[in-house]
PDB file of C-alpha atoms in Angstrom:
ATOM      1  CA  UNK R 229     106.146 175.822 154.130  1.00  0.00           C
ATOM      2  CA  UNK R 230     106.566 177.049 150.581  1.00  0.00           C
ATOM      3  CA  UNK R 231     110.141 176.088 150.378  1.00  0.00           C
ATOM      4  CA  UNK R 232     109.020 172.374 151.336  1.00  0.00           C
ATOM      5  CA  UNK R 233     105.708 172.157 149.178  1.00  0.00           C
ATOM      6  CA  UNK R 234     108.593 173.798 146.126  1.00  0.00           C
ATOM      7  CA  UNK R 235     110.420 170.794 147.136  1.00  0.00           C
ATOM      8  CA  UNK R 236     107.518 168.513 147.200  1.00  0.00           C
ATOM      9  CA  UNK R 237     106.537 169.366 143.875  1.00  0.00           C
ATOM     10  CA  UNK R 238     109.845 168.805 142.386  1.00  0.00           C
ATOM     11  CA  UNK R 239     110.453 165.190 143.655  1.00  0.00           C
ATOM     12  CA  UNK R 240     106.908 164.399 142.306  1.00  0.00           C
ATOM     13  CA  UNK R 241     107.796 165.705 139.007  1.00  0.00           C
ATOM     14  CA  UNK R 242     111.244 163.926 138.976  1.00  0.00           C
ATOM     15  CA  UNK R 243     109.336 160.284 140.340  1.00  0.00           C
ATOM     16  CA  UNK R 244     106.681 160.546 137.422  1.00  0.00           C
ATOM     17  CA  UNK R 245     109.630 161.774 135.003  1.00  0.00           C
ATOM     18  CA  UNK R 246     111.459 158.809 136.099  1.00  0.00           C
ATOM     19  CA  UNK R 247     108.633 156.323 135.970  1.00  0.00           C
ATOM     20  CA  UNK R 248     107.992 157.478 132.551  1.00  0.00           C
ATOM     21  CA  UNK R 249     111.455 156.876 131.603  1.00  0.00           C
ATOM     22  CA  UNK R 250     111.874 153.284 132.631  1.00  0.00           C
ATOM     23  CA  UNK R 251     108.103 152.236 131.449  1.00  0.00           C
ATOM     24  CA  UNK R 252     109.273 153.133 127.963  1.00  0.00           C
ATOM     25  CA  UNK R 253     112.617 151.571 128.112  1.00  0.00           C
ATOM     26  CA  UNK R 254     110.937 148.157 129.411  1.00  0.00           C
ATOM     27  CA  UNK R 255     108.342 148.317 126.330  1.00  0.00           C
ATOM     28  CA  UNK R 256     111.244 149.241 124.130  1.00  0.00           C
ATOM     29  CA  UNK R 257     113.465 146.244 125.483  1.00  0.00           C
ATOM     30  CA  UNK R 258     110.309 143.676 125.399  1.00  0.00           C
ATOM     31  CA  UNK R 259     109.907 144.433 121.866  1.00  0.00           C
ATOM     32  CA  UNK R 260     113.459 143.733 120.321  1.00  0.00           C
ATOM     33  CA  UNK R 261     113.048 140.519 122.504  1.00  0.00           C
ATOM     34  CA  UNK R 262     110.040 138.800 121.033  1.00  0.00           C
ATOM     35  CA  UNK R 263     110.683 139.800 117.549  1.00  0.00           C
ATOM     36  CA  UNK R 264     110.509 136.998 115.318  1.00  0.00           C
ATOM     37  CA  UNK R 265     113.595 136.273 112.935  1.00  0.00           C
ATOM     38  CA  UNK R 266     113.293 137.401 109.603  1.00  0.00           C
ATOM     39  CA  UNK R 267     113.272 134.247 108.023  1.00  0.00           C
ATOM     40  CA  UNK R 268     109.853 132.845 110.410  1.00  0.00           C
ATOM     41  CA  UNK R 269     108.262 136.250 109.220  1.00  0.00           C
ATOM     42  CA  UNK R 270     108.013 135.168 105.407  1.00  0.00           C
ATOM     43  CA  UNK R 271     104.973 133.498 104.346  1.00  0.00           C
ATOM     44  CA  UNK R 272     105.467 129.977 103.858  1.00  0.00           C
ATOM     45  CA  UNK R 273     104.699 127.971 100.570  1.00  0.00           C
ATOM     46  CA  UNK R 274     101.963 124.807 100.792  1.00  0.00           C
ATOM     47  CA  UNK R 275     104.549 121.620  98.956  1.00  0.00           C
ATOM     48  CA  UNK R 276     101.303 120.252  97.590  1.00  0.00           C
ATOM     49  CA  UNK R 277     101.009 116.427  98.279  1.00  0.00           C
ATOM     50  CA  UNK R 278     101.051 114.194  95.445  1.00  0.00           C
ATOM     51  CA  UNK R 279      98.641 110.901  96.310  1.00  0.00           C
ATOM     52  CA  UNK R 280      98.728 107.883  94.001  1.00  0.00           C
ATOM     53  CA  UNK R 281      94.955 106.675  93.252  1.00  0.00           C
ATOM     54  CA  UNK R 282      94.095 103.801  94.948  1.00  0.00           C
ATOM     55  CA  UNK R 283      97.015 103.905  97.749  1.00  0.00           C
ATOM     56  CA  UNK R 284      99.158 102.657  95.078  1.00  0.00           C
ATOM     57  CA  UNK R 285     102.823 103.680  95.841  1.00  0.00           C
ATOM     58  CA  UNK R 286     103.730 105.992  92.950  1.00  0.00           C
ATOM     59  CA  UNK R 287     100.649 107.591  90.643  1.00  0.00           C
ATOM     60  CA  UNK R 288     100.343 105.785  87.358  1.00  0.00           C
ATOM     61  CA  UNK R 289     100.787 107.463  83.932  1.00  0.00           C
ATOM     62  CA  UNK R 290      98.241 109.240  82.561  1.00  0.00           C
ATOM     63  CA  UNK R 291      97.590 106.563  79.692  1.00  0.00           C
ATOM     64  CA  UNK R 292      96.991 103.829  82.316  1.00  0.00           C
ATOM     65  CA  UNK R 293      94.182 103.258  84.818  1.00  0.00           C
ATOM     66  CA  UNK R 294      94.991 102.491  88.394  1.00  0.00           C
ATOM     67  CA  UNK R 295      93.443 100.105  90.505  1.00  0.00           C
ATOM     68  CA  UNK R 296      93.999  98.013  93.458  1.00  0.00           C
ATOM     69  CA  UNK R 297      92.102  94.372  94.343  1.00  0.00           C
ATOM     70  CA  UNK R 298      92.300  92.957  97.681  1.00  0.00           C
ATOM     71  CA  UNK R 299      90.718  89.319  98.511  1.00  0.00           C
ATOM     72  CA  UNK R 300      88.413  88.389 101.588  1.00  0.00           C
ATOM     73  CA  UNK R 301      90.160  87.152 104.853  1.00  0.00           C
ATOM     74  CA  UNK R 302      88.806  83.721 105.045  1.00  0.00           C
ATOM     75  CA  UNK R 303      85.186  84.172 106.372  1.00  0.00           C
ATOM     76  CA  UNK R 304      85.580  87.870 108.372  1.00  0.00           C
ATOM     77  CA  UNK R 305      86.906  90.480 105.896  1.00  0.00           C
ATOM     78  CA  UNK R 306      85.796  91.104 102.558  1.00  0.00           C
ATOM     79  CA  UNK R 307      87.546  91.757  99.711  1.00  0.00           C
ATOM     80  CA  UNK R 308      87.918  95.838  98.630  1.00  0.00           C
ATOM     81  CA  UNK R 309      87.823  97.119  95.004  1.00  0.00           C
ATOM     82  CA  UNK R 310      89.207 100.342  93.689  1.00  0.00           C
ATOM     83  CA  UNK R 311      89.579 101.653  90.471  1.00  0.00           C
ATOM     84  CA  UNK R 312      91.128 105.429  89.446  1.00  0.00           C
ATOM     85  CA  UNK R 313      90.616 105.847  93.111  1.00  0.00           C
ATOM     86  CA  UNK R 314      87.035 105.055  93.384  1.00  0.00           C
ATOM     87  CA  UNK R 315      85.836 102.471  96.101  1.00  0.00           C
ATOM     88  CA  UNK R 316      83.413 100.005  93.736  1.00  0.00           C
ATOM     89  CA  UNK R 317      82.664  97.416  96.536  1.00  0.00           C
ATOM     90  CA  UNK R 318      84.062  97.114 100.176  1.00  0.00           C
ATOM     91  CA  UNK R 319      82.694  95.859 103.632  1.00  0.00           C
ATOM     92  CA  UNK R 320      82.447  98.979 104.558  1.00  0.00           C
ATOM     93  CA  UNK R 321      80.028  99.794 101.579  1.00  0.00           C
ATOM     94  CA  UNK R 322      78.272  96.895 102.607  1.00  0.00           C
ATOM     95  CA  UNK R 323      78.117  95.594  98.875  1.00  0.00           C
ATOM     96  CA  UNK R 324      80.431  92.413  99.286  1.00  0.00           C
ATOM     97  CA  UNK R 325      79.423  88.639  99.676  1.00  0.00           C
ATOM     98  CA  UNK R 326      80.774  85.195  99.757  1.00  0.00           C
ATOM     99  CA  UNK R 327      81.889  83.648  97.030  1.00  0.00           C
ATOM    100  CA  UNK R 328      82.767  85.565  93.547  1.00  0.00           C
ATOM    101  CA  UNK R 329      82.458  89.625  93.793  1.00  0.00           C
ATOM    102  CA  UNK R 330      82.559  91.035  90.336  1.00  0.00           C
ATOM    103  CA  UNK R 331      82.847  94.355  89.447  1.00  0.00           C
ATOM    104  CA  UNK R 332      82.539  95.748  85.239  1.00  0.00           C
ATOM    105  CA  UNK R 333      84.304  98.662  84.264  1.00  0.00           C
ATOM    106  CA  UNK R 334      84.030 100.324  80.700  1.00  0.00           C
ATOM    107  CA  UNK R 335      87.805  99.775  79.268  1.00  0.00           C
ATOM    108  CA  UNK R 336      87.851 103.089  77.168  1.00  0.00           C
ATOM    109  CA  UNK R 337      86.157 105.936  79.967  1.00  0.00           C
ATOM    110  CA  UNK R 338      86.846 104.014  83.024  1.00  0.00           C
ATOM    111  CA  UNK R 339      83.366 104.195  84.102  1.00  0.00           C
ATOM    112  CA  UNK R 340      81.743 101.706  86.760  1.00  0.00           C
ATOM    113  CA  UNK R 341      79.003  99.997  84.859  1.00  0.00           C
ATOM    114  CA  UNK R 342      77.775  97.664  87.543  1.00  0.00           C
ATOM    115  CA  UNK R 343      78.959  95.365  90.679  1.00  0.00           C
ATOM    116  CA  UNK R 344      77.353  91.922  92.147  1.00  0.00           C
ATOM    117  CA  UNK R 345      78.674  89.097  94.255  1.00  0.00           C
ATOM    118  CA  UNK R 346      77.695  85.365  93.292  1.00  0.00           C
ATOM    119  CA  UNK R 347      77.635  82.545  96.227  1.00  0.00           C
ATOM    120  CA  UNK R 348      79.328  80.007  94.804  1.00  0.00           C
ATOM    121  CA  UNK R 349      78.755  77.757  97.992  1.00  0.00           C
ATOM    122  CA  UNK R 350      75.184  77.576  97.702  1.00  0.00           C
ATOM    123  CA  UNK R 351      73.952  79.863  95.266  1.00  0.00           C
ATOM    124  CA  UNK R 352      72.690  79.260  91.766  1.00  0.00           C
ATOM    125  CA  UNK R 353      75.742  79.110  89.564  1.00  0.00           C
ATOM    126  CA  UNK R 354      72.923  80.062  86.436  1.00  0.00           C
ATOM    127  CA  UNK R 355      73.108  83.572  87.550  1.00  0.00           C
ATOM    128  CA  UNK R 356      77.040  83.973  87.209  1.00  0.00           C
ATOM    129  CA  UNK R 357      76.795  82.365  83.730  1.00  0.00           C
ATOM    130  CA  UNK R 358      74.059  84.586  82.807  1.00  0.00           C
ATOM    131  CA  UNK R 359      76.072  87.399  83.793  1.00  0.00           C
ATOM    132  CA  UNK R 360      79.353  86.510  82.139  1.00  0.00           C
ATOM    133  CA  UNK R 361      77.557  85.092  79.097  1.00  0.00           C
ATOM    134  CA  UNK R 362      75.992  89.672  78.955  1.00  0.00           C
ATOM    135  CA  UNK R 363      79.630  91.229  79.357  1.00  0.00           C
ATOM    136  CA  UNK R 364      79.757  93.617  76.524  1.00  0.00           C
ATOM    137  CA  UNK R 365      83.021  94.108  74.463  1.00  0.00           C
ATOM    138  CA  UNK R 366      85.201  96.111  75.596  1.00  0.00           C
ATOM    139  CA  UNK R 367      84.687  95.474  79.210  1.00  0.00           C
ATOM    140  CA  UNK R 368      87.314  95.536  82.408  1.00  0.00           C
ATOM    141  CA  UNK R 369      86.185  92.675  84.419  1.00  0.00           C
ATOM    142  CA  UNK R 370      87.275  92.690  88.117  1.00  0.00           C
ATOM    143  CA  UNK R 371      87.176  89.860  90.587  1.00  0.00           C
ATOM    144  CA  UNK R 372      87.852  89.209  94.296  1.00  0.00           C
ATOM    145  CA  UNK R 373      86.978  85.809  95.764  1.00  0.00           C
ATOM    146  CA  UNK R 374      85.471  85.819  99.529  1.00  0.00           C
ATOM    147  CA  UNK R 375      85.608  82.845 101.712  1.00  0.00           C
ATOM    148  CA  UNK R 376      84.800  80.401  99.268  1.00  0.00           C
ATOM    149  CA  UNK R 377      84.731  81.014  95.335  1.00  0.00           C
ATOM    150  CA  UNK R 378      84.583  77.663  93.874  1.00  0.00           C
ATOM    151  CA  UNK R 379      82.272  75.009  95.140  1.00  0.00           C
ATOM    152  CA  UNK R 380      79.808  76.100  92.516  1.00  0.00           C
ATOM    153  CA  UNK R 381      81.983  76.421  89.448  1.00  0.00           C
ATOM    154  CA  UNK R 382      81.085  74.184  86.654  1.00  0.00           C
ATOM    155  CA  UNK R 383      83.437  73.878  83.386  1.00  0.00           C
ATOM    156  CA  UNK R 384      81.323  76.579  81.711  1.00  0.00           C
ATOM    157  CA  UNK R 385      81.769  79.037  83.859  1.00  0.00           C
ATOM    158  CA  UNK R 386      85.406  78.068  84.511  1.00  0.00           C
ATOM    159  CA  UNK R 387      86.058  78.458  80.442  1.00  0.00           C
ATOM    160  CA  UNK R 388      83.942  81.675  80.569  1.00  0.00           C
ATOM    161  CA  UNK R 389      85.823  83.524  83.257  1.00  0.00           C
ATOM    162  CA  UNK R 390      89.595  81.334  81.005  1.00  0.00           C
ATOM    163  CA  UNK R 391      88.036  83.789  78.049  1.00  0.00           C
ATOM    164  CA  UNK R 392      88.572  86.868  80.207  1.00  0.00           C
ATOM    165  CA  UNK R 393      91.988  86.015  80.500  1.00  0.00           C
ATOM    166  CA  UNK R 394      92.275  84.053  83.639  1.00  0.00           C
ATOM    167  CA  UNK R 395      94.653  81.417  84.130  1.00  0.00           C
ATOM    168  CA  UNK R 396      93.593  80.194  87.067  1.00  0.00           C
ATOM    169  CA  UNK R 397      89.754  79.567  86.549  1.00  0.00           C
ATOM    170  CA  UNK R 398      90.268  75.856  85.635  1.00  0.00           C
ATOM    171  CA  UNK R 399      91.691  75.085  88.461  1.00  0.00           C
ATOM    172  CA  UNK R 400      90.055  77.514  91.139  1.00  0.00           C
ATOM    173  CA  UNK R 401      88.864  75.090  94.370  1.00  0.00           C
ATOM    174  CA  UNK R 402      87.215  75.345  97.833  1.00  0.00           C
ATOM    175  CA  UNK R 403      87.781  78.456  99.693  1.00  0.00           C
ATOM    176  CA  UNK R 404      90.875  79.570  97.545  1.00  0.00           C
ATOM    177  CA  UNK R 405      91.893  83.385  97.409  1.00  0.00           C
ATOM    178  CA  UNK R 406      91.966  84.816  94.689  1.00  0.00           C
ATOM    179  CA  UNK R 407      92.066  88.243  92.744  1.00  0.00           C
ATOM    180  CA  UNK R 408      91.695  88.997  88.893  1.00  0.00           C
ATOM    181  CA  UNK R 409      91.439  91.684  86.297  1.00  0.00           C
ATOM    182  CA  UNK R 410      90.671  90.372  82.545  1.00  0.00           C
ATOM    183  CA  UNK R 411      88.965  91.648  80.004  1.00  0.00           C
ATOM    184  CA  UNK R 412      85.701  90.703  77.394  1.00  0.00           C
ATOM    185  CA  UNK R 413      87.579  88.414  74.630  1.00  0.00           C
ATOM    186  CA  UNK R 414      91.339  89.330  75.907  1.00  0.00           C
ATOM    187  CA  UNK R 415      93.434  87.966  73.186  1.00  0.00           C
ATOM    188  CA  UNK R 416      96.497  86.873  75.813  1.00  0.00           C
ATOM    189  CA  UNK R 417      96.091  86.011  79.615  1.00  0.00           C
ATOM    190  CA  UNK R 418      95.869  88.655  82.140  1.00  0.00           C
ATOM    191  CA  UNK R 419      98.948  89.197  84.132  1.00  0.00           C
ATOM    192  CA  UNK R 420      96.987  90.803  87.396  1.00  0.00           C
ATOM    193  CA  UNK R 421      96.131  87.448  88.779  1.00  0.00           C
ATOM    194  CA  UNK R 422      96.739  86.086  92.363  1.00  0.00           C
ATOM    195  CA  UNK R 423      96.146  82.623  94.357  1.00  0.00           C
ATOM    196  CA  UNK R 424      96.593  82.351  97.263  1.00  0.00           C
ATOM    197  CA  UNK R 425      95.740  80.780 101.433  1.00  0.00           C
ATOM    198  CA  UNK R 426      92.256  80.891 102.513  1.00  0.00           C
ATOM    199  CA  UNK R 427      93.270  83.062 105.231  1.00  0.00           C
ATOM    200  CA  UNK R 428      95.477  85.660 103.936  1.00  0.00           C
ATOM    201  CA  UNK R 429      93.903  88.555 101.272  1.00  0.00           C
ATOM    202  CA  UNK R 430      95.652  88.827  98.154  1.00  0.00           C
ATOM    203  CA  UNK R 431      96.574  91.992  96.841  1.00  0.00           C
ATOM    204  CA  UNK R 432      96.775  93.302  93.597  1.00  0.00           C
ATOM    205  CA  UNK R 433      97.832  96.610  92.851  1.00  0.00           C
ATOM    206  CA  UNK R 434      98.685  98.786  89.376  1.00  0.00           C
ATOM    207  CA  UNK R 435      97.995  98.670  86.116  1.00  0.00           C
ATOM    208  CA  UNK R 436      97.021 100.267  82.675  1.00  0.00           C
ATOM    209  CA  UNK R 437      94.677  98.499  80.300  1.00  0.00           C
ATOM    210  CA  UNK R 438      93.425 100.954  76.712  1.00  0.00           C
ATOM    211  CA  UNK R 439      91.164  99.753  74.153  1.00  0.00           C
ATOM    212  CA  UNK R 440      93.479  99.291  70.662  1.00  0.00           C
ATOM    213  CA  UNK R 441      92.341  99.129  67.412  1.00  0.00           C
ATOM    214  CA  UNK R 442      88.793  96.847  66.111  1.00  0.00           C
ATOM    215  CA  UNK R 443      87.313  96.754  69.488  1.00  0.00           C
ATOM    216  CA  UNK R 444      90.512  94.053  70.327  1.00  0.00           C
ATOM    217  CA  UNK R 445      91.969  94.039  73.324  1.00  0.00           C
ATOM    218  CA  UNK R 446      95.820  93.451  74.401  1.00  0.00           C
ATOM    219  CA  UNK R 447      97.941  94.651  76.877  1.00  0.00           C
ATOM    220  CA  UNK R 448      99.745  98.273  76.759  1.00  0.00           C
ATOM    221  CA  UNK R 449     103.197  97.427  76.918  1.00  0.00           C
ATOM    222  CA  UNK R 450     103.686  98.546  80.472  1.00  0.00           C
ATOM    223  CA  UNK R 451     102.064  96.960  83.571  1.00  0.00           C
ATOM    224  CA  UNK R 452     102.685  99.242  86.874  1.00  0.00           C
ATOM    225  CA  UNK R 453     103.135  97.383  89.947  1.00  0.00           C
ATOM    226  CA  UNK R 454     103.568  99.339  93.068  1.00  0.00           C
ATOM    227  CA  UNK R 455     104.533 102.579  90.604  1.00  0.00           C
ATOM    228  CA  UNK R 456     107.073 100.785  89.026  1.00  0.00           C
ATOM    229  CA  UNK R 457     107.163  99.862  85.200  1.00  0.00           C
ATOM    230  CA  UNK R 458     107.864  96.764  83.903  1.00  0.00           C
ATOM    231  CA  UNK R 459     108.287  95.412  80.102  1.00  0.00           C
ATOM    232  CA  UNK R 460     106.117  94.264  77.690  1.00  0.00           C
ATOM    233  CA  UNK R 461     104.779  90.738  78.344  1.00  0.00           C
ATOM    234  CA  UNK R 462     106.431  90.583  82.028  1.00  0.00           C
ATOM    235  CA  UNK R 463     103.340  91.326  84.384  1.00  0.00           C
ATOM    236  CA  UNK R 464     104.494  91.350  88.085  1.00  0.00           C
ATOM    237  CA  UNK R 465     102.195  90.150  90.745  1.00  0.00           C
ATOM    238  CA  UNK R 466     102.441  90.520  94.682  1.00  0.00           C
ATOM    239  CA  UNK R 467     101.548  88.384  97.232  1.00  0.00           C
TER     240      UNK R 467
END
């Protein structure tokens, strides 16, 4: 009986020896297998994301503001404003209406001074003059028609929104679309103006416009459409 307990005891030992043995092998082996490569161990670097203002394609230089004007959709969607990559009117602000939104922007800070909409179907045309008549020097002046901008025009308000550089106001008829950006006594006309179908918004997209010398306005010698510069006096415009 001693002999076999002796023996008993041994193969015990030798199992739990054994056991031990191949437990730490297995951990051993597991953990050569799931370790990463070197190069997934290294801390990766953030590629910051560079985002034009606006949704424009390619940021604008630092000397130019950038903006984007889209017309209304016939009657359903209206038109969307931004400038430096702040929404100033949009349906979704619920700040748009038919017939002439008009949004002012101060020409040297780029500040949003106010925003209205004027129904030139059957609104009082008075109010629009009133309002163009007040535009102080100095002044962006952005526009984005909406169903219909031009039942209501009269020749003075046609030759005051012609004095903000439009060259389109003389003409502008029943439920045309159309998108502008002038300025308060612009010397030469603005070359971020569209026309176009009733049902189809207009875009317009860039641009830089700085206040020069004696309160005077011109344009900066390079307009940005889409990111891209073009020369002096050559103003692109998409449809």
């Amino acid at each position: 009986m001693r002999v076999s307990g002796v023996l008993r005891f041994l193969a015990l030992i030798f199992a739990l020896v054994t056991t031990w043995i191949f437990i730490r092998s297995y951990i051993s082996l597991n953990a050569k297998t799931i370790r990463l490569p070197r190069w997934l161990s290294l801390v990766t670097k953030e590629i910051p994301v560079v985002r034009a203002k606006c949704g424009l394609a390619k940021p604008c230089p630092k000397e130019f503001f950038a903006f984007k004007i889209s017309s209304g959709a016939a009657n359903v969607v209206g038109p969307t404003m931004c400038f430096e990559n702040q929404v100033i009117m949009s349906p979704v602000k619920n700040n748009v209406g038919r017939g002439l939104n008009i949004a002012l922007v101060n020409g040297t800070t780029g500040m949003v001074l106010t925003q209205k909409c004027f129904d030139m179907y059957s609104g009082e045309v008075k109010l629009l003059v009133k309002f163009l008549k007040e535009i102080p020097e100095g002044t962006l002046v952005l526009v984005a028609s909406y169903d219909d901008p031009g039942t209501r025009l009269n020749d003075e308000t046609r030759k005051l929104l012609s004095s903000l550089g439009s060259s389109y106001a003389k003409q502008l008829g029943f439920r045309d679309s159309w998108v502008f950006l002038g300025a308060k006594d612009l010397k030469d006309k603005s070359p971020f103006e569209q026309v176009g179908s009733w049902w189809h918004p207009i875009p317009v997209k860039w641009v830089g416009w700085r206040e020069v010398a004696r309160d005077r306005w011109t344009r900066t010698g390079v307009a940005w459409k889409n990111g891209v510069g073009t020369p002096r006096g050559q103003g692109g415009l998409t449809g």
